[in-house]
Tab-separated table of N, CA and C in Angstrom:
chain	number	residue	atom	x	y	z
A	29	UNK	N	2.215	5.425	-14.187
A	29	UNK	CA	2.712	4.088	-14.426
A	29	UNK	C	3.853	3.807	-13.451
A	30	UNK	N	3.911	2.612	-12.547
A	30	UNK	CA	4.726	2.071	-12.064
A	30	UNK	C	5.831	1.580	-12.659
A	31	UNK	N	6.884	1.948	-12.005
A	31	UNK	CA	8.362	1.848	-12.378
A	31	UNK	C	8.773	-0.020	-12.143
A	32	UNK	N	9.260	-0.601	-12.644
A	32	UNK	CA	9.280	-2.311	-12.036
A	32	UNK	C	10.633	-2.118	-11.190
A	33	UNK	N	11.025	-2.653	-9.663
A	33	UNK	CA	12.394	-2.412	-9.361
A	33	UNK	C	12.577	-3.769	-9.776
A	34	UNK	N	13.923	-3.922	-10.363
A	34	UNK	CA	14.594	-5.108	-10.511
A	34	UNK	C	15.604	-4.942	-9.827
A	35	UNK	N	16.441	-6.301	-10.177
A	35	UNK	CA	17.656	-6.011	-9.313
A	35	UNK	C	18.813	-4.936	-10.298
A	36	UNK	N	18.647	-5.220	-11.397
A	36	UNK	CA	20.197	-4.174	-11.452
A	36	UNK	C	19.808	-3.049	-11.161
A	37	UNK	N	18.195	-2.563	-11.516
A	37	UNK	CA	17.895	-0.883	-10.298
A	37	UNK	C	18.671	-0.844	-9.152
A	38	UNK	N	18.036	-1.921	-8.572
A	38	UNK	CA	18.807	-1.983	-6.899
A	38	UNK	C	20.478	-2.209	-6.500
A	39	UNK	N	21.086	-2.728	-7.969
A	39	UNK	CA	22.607	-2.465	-7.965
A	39	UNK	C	23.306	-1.052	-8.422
A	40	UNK	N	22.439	-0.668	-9.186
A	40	UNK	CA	22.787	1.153	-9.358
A	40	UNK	C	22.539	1.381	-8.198
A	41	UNK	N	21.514	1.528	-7.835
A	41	UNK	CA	20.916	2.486	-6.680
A	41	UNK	C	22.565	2.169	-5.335
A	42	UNK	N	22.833	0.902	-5.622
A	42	UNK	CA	23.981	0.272	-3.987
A	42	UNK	C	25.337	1.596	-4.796
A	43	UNK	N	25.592	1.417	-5.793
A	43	UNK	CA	26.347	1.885	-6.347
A	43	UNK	C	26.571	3.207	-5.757
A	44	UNK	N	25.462	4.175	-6.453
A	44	UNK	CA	25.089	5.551	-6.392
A	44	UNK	C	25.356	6.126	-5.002
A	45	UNK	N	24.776	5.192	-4.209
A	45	UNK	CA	24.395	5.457	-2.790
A	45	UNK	C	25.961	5.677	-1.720
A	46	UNK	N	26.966	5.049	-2.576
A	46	UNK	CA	28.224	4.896	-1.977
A	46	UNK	C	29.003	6.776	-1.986
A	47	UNK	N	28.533	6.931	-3.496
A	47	UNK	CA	28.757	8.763	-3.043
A	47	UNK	C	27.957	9.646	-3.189
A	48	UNK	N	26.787	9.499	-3.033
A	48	UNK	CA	25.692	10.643	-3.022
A	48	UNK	C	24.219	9.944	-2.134
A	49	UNK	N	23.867	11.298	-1.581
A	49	UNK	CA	22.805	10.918	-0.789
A	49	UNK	C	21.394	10.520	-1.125
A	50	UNK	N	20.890	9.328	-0.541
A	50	UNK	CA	19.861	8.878	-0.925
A	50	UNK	C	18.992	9.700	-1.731
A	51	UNK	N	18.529	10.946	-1.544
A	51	UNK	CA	17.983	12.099	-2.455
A	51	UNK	C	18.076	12.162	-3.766
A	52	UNK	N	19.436	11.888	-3.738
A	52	UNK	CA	20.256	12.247	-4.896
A	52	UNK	C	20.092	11.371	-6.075
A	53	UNK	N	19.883	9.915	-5.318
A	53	UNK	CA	20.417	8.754	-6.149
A	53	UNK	C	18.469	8.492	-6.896
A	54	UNK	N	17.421	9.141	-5.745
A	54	UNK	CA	16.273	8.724	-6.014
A	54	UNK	C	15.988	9.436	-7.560
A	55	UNK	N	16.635	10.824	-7.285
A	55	UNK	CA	16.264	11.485	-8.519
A	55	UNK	C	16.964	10.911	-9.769
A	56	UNK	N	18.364	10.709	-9.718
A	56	UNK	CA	18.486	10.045	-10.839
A	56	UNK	C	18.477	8.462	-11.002
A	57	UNK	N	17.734	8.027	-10.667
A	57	UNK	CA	17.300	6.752	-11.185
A	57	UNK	C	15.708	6.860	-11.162
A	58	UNK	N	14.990	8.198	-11.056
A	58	UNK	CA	13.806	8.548	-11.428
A	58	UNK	C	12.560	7.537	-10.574
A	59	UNK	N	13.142	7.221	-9.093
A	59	UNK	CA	12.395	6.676	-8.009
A	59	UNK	C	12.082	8.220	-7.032
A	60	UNK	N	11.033	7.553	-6.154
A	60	UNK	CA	10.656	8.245	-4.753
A	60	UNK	C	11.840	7.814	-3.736
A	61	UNK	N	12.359	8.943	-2.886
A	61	UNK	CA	13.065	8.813	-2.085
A	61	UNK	C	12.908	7.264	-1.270
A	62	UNK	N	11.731	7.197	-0.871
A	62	UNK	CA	11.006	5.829	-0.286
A	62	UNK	C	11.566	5.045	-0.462
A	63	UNK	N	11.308	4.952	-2.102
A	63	UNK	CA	11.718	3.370	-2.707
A	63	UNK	C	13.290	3.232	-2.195
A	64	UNK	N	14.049	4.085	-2.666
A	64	UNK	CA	15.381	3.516	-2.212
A	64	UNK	C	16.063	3.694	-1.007
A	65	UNK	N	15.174	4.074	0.443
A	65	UNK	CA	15.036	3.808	1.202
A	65	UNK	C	14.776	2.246	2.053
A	66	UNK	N	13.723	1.932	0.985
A	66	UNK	CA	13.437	0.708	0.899
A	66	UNK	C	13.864	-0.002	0.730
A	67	UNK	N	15.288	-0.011	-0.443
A	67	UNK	CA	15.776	-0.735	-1.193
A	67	UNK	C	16.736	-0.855	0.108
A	68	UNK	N	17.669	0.171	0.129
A	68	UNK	CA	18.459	0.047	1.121
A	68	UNK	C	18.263	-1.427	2.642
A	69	UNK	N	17.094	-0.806	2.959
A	69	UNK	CA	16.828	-1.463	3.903
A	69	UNK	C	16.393	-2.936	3.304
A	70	UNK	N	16.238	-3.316	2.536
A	70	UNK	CA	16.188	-4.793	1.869
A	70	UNK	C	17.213	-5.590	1.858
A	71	UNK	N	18.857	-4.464	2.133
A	71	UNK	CA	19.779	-5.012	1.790
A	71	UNK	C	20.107	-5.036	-0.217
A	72	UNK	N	19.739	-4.304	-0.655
A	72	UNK	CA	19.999	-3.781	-1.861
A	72	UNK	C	19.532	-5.256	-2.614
A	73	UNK	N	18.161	-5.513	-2.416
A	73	UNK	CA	17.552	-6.731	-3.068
A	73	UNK	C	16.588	-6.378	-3.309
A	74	UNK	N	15.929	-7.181	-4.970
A	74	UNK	CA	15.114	-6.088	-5.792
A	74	UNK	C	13.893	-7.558	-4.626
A	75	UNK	N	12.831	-7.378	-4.476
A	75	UNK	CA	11.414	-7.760	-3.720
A	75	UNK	C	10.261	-8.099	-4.723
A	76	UNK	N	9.488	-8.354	-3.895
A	76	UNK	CA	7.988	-8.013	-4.490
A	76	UNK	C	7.685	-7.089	-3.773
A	77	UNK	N	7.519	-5.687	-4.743
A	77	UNK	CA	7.078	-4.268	-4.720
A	77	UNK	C	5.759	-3.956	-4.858
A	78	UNK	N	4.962	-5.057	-5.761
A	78	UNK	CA	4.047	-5.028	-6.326
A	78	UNK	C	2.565	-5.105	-5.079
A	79	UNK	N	1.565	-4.623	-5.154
A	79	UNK	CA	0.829	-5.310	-4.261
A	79	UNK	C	-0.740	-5.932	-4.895
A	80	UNK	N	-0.966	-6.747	-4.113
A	80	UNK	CA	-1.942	-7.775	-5.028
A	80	UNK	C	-3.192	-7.043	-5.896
A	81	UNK	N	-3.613	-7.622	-6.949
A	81	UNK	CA	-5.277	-7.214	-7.354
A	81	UNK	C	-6.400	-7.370	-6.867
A	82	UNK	N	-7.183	-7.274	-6.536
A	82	UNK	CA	-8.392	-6.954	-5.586
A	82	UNK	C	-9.201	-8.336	-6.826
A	83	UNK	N	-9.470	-9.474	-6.621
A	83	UNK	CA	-10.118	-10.271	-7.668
A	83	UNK	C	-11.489	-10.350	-7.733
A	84	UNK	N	-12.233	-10.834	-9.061
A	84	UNK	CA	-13.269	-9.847	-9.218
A	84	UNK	C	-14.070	-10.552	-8.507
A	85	UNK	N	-15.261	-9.889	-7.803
A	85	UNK	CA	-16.329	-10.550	-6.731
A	85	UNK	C	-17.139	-11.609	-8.016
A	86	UNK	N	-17.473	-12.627	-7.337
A	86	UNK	CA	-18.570	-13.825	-8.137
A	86	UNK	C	-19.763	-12.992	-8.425
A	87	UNK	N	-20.331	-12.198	-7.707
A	87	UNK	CA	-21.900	-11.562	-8.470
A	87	UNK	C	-21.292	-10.396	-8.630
A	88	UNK	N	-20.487	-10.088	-9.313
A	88	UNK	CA	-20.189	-8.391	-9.870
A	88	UNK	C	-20.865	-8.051	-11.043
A	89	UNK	N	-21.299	-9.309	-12.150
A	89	UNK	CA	-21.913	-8.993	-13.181
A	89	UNK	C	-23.574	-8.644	-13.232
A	90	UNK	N	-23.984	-9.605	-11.748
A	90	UNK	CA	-25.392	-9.482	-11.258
A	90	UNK	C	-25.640	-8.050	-10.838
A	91	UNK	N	-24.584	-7.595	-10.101
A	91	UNK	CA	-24.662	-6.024	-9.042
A	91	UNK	C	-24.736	-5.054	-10.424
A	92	UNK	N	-23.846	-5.249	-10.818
A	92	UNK	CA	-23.442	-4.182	-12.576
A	92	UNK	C	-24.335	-3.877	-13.260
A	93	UNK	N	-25.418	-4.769	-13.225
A	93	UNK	CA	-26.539	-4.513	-14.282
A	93	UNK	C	-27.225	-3.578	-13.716
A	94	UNK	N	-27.256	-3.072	-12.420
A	94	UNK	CA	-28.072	-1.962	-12.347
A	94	UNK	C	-27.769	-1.249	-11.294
A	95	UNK	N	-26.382	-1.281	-11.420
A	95	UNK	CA	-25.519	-0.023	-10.481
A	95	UNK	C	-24.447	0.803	-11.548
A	96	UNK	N	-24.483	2.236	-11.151
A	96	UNK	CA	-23.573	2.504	-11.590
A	96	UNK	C	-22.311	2.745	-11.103
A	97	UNK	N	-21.385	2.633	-12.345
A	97	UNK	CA	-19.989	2.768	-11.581
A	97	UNK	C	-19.533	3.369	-10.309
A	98	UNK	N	-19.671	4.452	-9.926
A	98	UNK	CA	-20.001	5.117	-8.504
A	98	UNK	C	-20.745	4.397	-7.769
A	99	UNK	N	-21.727	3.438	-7.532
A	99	UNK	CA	-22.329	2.835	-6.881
A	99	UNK	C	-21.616	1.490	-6.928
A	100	UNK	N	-21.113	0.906	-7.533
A	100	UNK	CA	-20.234	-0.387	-7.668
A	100	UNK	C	-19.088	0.128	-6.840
A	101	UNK	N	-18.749	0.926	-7.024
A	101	UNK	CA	-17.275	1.538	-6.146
A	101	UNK	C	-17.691	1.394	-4.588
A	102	UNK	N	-18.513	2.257	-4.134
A	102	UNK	CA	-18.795	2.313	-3.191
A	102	UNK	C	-19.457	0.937	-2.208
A	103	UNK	N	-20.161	0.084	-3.484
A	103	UNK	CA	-20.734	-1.027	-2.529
A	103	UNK	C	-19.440	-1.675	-2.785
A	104	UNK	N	-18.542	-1.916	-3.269
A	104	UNK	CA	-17.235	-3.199	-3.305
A	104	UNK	C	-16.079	-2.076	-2.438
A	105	UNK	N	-16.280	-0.974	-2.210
A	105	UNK	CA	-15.310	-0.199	-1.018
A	105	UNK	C	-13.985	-0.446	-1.975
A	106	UNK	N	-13.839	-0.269	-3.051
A	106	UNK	CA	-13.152	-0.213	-4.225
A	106	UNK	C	-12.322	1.295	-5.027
A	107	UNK	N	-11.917	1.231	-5.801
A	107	UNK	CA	-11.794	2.687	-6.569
A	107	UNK	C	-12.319	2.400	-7.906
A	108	UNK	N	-12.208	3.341	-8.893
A	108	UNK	CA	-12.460	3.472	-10.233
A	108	UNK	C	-11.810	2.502	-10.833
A	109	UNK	N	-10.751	2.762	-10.991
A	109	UNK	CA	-9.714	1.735	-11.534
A	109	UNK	C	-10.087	0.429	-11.566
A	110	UNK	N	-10.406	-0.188	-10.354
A	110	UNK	CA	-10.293	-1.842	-9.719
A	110	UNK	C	-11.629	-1.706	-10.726
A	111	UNK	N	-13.044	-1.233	-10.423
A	111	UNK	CA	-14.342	-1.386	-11.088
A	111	UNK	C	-14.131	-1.551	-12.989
A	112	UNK	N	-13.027	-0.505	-13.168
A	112	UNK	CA	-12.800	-0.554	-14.267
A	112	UNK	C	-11.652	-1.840	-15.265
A	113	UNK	N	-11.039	-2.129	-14.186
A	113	UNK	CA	-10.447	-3.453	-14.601
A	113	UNK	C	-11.348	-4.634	-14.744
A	114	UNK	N	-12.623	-4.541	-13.553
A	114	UNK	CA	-13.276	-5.846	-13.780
A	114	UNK	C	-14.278	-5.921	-15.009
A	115	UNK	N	-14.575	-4.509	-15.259
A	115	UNK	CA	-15.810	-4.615	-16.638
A	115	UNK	C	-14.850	-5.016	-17.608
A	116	UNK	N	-13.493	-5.015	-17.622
A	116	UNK	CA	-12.911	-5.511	-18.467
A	116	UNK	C	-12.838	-6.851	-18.649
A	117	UNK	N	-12.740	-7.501	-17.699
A	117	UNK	CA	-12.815	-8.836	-17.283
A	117	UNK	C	-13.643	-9.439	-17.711
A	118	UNK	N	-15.266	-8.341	-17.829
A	118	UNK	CA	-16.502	-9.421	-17.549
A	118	UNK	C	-16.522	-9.182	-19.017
A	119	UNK	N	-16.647	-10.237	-20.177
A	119	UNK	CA	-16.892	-10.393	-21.661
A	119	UNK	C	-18.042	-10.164	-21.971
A	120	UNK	N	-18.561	-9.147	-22.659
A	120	UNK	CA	-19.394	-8.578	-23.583
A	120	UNK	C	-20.284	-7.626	-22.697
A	121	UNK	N	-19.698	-6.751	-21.964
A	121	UNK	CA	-20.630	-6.158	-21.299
A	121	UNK	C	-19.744	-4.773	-21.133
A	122	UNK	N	-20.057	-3.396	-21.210
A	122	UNK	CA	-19.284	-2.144	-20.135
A	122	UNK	C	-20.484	-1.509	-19.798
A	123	UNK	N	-19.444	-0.586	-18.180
A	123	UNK	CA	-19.987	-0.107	-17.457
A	123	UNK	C	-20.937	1.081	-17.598
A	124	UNK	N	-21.793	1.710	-16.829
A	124	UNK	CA	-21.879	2.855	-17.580
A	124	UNK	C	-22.123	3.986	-16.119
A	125	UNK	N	-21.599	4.718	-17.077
A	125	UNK	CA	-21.398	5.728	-15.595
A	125	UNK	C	-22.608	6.758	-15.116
A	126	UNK	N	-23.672	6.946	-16.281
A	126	UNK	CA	-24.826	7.731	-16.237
A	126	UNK	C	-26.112	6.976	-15.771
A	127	UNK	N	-26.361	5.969	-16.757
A	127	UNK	CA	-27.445	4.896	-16.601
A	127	UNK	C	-27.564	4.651	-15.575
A	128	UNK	N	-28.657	3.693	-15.107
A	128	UNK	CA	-28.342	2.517	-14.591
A	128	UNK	C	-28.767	1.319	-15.277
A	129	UNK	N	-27.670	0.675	-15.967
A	129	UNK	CA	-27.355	-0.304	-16.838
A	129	UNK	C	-26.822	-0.286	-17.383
A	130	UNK	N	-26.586	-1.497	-17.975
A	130	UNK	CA	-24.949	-1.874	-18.472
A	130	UNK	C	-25.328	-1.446	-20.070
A	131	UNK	N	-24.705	-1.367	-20.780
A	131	UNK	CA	-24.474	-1.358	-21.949
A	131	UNK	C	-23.913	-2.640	-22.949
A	132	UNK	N	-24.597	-2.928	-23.903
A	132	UNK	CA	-23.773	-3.879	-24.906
A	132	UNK	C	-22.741	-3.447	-25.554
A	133	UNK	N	-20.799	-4.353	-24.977
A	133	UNK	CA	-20.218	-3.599	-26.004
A	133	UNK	C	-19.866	-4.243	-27.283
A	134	UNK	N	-19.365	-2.783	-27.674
A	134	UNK	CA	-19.294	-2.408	-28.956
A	134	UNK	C	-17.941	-2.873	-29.467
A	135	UNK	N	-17.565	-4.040	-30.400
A	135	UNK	CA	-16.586	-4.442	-30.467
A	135	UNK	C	-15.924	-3.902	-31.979
């Protein structure tokens, strides 16, 4: 799970950073060195960290019916996750990872 930076993160972190080394400050505020690397270089301003969702293709429900998840991945050049967010998306239907076909779900 992703950490959210806000800004008072990024005002500890200006804080911290005044007597201990970036290393230091990553571990206790329970970031990757990176991030407050990052931060730094932002000028100690919290951003958009976030990066966009991949939105779901118009025939994903057409492809789904007789691909499986591994095969949806690979034809949308996707990961698990993204495939698995969109069967969420698509109402009354999950994926199935053995078949090929979808399954009715089970509510």
């Amino acid at each position: 799970m992703r950490r959210r930076i806000d800004q008072a993160l990024c005002d500890r972190a200006e804080l911290l950073a005044r007597s201990h080394p970036l290393g230091t400050v990553a571990e206790l505020l329970g970031v990757l060195p990176s991030t407050v690397t990052k931060m730094r270089k932002r000028g100690w301003r919290a951003g958009d960290w976030s990066c966009r969702r991949r939105p779901r293709p118009t025939d994903f429900a057409l492809r789904a019916f007789d691909m499986t998840h591994a095969e949806l991945c690979a034809h949308y050049g996707c990961g698990t996750r993204t495939v698995t967010r969109w069967f969420a998306e698509t109402p009354g239907v999950r994926g199935s990872w053995r078949g090929r076909h979808l399954r009715k779900a089970t509510a």
